[in-house]
Short mmCIF file of C-alpha atoms and ligand atoms in Angstrom, two decimals:
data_model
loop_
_atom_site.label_atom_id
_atom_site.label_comp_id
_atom_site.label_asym_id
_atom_site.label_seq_id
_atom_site.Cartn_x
_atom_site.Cartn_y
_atom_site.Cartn_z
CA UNK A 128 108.82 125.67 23.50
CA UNK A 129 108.87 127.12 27.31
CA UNK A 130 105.56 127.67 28.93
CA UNK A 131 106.39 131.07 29.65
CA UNK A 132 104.55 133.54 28.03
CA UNK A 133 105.86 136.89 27.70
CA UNK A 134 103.52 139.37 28.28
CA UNK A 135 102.51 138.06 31.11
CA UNK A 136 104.34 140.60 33.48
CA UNK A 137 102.40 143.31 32.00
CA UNK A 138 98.92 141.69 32.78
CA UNK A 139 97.22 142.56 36.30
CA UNK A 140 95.67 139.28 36.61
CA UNK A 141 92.96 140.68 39.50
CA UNK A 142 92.34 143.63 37.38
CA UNK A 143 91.03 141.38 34.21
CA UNK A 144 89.07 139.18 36.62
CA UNK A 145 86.91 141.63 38.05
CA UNK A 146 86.07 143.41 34.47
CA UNK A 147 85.21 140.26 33.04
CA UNK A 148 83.02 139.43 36.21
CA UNK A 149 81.35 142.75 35.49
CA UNK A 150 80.19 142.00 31.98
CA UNK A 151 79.36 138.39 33.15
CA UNK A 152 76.93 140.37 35.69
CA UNK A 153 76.04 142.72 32.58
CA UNK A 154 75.52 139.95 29.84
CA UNK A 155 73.16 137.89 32.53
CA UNK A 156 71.23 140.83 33.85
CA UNK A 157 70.56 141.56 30.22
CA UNK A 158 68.57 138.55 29.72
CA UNK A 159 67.47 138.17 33.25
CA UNK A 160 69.52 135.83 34.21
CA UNK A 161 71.61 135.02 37.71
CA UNK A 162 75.67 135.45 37.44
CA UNK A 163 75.59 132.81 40.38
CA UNK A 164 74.31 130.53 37.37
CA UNK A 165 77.58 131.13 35.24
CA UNK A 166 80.62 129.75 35.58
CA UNK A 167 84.40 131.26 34.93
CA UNK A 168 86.44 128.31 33.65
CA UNK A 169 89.49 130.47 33.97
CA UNK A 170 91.77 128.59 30.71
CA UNK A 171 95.53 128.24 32.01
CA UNK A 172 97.04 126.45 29.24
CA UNK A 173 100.82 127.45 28.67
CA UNK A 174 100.70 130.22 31.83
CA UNK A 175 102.87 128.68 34.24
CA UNK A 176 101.85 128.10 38.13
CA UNK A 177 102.85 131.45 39.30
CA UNK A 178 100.74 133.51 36.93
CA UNK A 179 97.60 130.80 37.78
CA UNK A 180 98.59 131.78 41.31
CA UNK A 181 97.26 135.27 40.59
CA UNK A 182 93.90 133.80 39.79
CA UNK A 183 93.74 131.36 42.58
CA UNK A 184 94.64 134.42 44.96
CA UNK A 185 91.80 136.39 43.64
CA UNK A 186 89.48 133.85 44.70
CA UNK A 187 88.97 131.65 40.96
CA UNK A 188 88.47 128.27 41.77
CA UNK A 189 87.77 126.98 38.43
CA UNK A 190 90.35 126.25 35.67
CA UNK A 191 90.39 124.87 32.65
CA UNK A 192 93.60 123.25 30.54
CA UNK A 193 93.80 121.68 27.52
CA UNK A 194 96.87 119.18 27.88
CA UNK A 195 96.83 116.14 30.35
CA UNK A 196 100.56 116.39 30.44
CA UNK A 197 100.75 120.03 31.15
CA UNK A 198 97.76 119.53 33.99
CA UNK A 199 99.69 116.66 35.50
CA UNK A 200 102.88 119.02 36.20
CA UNK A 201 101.36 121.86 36.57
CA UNK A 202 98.22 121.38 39.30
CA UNK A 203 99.31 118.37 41.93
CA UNK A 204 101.45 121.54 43.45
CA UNK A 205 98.51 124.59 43.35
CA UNK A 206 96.22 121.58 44.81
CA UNK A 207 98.07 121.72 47.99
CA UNK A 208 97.37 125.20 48.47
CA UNK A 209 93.83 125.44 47.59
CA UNK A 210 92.37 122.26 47.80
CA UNK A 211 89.25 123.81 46.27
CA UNK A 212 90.00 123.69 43.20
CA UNK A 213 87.81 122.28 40.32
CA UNK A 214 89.34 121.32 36.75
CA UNK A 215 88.37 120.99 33.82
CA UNK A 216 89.83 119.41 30.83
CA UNK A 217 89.10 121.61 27.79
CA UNK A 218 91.17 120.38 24.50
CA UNK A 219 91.02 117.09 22.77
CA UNK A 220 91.86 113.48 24.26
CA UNK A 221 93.34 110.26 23.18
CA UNK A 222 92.09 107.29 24.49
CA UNK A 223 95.44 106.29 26.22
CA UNK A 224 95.43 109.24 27.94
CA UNK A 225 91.96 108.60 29.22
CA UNK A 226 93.30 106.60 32.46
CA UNK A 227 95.32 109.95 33.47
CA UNK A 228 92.91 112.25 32.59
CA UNK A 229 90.27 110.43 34.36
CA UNK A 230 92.23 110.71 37.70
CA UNK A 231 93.34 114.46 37.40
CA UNK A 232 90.44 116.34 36.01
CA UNK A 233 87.07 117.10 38.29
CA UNK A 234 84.98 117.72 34.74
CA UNK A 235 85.88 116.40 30.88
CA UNK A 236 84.33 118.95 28.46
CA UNK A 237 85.88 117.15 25.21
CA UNK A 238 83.81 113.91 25.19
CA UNK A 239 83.61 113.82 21.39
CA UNK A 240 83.62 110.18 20.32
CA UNK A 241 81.97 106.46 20.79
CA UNK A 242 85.37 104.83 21.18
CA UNK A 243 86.37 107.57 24.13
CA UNK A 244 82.97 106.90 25.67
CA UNK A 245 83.61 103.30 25.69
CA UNK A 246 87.01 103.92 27.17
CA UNK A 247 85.52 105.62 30.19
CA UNK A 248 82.85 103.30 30.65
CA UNK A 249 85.08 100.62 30.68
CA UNK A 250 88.10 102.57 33.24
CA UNK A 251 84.73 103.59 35.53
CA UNK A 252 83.35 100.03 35.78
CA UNK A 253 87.27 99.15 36.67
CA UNK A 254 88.18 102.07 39.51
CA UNK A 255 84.46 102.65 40.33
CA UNK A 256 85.42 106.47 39.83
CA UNK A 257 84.43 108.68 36.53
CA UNK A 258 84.56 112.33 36.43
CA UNK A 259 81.40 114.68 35.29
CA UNK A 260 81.79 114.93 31.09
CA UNK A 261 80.39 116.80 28.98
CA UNK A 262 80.05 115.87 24.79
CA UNK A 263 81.76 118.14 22.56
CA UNK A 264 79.39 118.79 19.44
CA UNK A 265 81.16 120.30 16.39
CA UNK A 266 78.39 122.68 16.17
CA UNK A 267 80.04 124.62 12.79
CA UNK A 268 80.45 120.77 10.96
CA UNK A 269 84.30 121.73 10.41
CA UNK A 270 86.12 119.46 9.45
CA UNK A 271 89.35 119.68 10.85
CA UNK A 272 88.12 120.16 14.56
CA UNK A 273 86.73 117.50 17.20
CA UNK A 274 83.06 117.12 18.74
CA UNK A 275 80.03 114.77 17.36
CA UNK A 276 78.20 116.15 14.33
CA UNK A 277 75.13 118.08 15.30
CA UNK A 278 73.52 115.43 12.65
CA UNK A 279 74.85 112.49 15.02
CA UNK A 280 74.38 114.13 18.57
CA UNK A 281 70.79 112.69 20.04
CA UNK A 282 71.90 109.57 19.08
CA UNK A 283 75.50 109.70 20.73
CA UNK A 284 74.13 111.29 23.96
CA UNK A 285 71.91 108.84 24.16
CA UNK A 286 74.35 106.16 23.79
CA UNK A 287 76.32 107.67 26.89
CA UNK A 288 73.70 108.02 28.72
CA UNK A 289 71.31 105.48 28.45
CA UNK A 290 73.74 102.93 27.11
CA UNK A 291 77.01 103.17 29.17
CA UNK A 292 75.51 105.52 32.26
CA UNK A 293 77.94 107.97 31.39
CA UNK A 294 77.85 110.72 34.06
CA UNK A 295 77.03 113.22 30.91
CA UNK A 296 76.01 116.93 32.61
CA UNK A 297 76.18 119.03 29.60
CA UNK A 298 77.24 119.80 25.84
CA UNK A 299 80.37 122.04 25.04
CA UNK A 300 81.69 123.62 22.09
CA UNK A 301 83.77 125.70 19.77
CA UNK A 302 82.17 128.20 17.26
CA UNK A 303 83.76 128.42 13.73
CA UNK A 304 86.51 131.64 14.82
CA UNK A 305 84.92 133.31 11.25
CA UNK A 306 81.16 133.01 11.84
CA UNK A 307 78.59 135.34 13.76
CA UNK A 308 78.73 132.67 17.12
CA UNK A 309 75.00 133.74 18.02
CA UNK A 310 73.48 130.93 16.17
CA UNK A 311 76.07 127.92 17.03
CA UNK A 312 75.49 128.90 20.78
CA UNK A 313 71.52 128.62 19.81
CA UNK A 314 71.72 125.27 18.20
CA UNK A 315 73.97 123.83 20.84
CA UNK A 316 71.23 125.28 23.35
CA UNK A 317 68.62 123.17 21.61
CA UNK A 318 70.32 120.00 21.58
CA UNK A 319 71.29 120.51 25.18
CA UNK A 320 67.44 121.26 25.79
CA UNK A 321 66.15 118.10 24.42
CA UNK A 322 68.03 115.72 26.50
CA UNK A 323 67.48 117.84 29.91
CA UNK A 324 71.22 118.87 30.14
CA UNK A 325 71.63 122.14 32.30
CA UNK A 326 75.15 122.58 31.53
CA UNK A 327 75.86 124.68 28.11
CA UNK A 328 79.78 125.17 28.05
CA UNK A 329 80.27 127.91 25.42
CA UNK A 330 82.08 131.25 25.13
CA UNK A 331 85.55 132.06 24.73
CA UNK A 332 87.27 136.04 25.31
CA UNK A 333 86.08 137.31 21.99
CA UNK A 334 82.27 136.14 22.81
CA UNK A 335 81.83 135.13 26.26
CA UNK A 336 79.12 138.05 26.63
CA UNK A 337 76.82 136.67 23.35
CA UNK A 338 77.32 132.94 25.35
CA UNK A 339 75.84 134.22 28.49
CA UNK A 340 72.90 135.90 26.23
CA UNK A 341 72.37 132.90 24.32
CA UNK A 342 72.50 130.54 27.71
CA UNK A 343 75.87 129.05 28.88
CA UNK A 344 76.42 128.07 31.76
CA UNK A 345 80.30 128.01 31.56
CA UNK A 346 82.39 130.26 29.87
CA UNK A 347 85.82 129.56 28.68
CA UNK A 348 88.20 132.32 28.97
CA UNK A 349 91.72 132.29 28.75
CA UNK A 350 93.79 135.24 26.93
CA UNK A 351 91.46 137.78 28.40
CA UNK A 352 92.29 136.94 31.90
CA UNK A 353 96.26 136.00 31.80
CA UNK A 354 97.62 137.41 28.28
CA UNK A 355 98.05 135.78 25.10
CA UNK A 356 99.78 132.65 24.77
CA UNK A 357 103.06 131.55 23.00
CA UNK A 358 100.25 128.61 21.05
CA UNK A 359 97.12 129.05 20.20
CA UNK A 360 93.75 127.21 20.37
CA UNK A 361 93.96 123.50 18.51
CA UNK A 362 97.72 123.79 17.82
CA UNK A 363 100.13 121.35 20.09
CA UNK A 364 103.10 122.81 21.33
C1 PLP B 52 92.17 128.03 24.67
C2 PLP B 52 90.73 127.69 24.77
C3 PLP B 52 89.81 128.61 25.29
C4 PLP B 52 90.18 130.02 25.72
O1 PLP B 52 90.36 130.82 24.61
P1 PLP B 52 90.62 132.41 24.78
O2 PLP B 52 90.27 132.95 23.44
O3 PLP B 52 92.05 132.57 25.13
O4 PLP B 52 89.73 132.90 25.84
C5 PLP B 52 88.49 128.20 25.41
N1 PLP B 52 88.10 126.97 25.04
C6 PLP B 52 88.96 126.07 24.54
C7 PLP B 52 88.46 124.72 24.16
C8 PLP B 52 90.30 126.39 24.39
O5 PLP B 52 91.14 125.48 23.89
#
């Protein structure tokens, strides 16, 4: 499958940016809160570097993609030209991967298991050099899609934290896609809240605005910035 996606040429890149900075602005002053306190991760998966171009010109500095593979081809190049850059590894990780990813990405959203968390202990206390994580919690209990169980979460943050000295910042996750999201983002709020981590990564295009209510931080968004994709979420091309 190519990475280029199709519709692409009709999307004005700058022009989605600014409308979804404006209901950022709306959704925070709503519930009195600072836009400087949210975060775009602008998602890049499958667009290829000249379409993330468009975002880097119009002043995004923070991306988000969900392959190591794709990262590794795509961002060495767009690193030259703005340095800047911070980013983030959104979609799920095997352990032999962990090495590459550990190198390339600034932040790891998709901490969702012990053995992982060993794995980066272990490649920290070897290169002296681990980048900020936060745990995935599969805040809808689905089966089929990664993060700890909301059952299992104090105890695994505390593992990675207290345990291995993980640098953990924050907790990230993925709503059920048929489910009102308001109450996922509240429960992973409340985890979050009782370990003291600030960062709530949550909020994708169809419910960025109902993160930003319910607290996030970060917001993922992807399709509503460059177009849809030839894949969707979950599904390797
Ligand atoms: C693809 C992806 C997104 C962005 O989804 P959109 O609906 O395109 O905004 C956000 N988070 C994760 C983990 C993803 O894989």
């Amino acid at each position: 499958m190519s990475d280029h996606n199709e519709s692409s040429g009709d999307v004005d890149i700058a022009a989605n940016l600014a409308t979804i900075q404006h209901n950022i602005d709306e959704a925070a002053a709503a519930v009195n809160r600072q836009s400087a306190d949210i975060t775009l991760v602008c998602v890049s998966k499958t667009h290829d570097a000249a379409h993330v171009r468009g975002a880097l010109e119009a002043g995004r500095r923070v991306f988000g993609e969900n392959r190591v593979q794709e990262a590794a081809e795509k961002w060495p190049g767009l690193k030259q030209d703005f340095s800047d850059v911070e980013l983030h590894l959104i979609g799920p990780l095997q352990s032999n991967k962990a090495r590459e990813a550990m190198r390339l990405f600034d932040v790891i959203e998709t901490l969702d298991r012990p053995k992982l968390a060993r794995t980066f202990a272990r490649l920290r206390d070897e290169t002296g050099h681990c980048p900020e994580l936060y745990i995935q919690i599969n805040i809808g209990q689905e089966p089929q899609k990664a993060g700890i169980d909301p059952a299992d979460a104090d105890a695994f943050i505390r593992e990675c934290i207290e345990d291995l000295a993980l640098p953990i910042t924050g907790l990230m996750c993925i709503p059920p896609v048929d489910e009102e999201p308001a109450p996922h983002f509240a429960l992973l709020g409340k985890i979050a809240d009782r370990h003291g981590l600030k960062v709530r990564s949550m909020g994708m295009s169809g419910d960025y605005e109902c993160a930003i209510r319910m607290g996030a931080t970060h917001v993922r968004v992807g399709t509503a910035i460059f177009g849809h994709r030839a894949y969707n979420i979950g599904e390797n091309a």
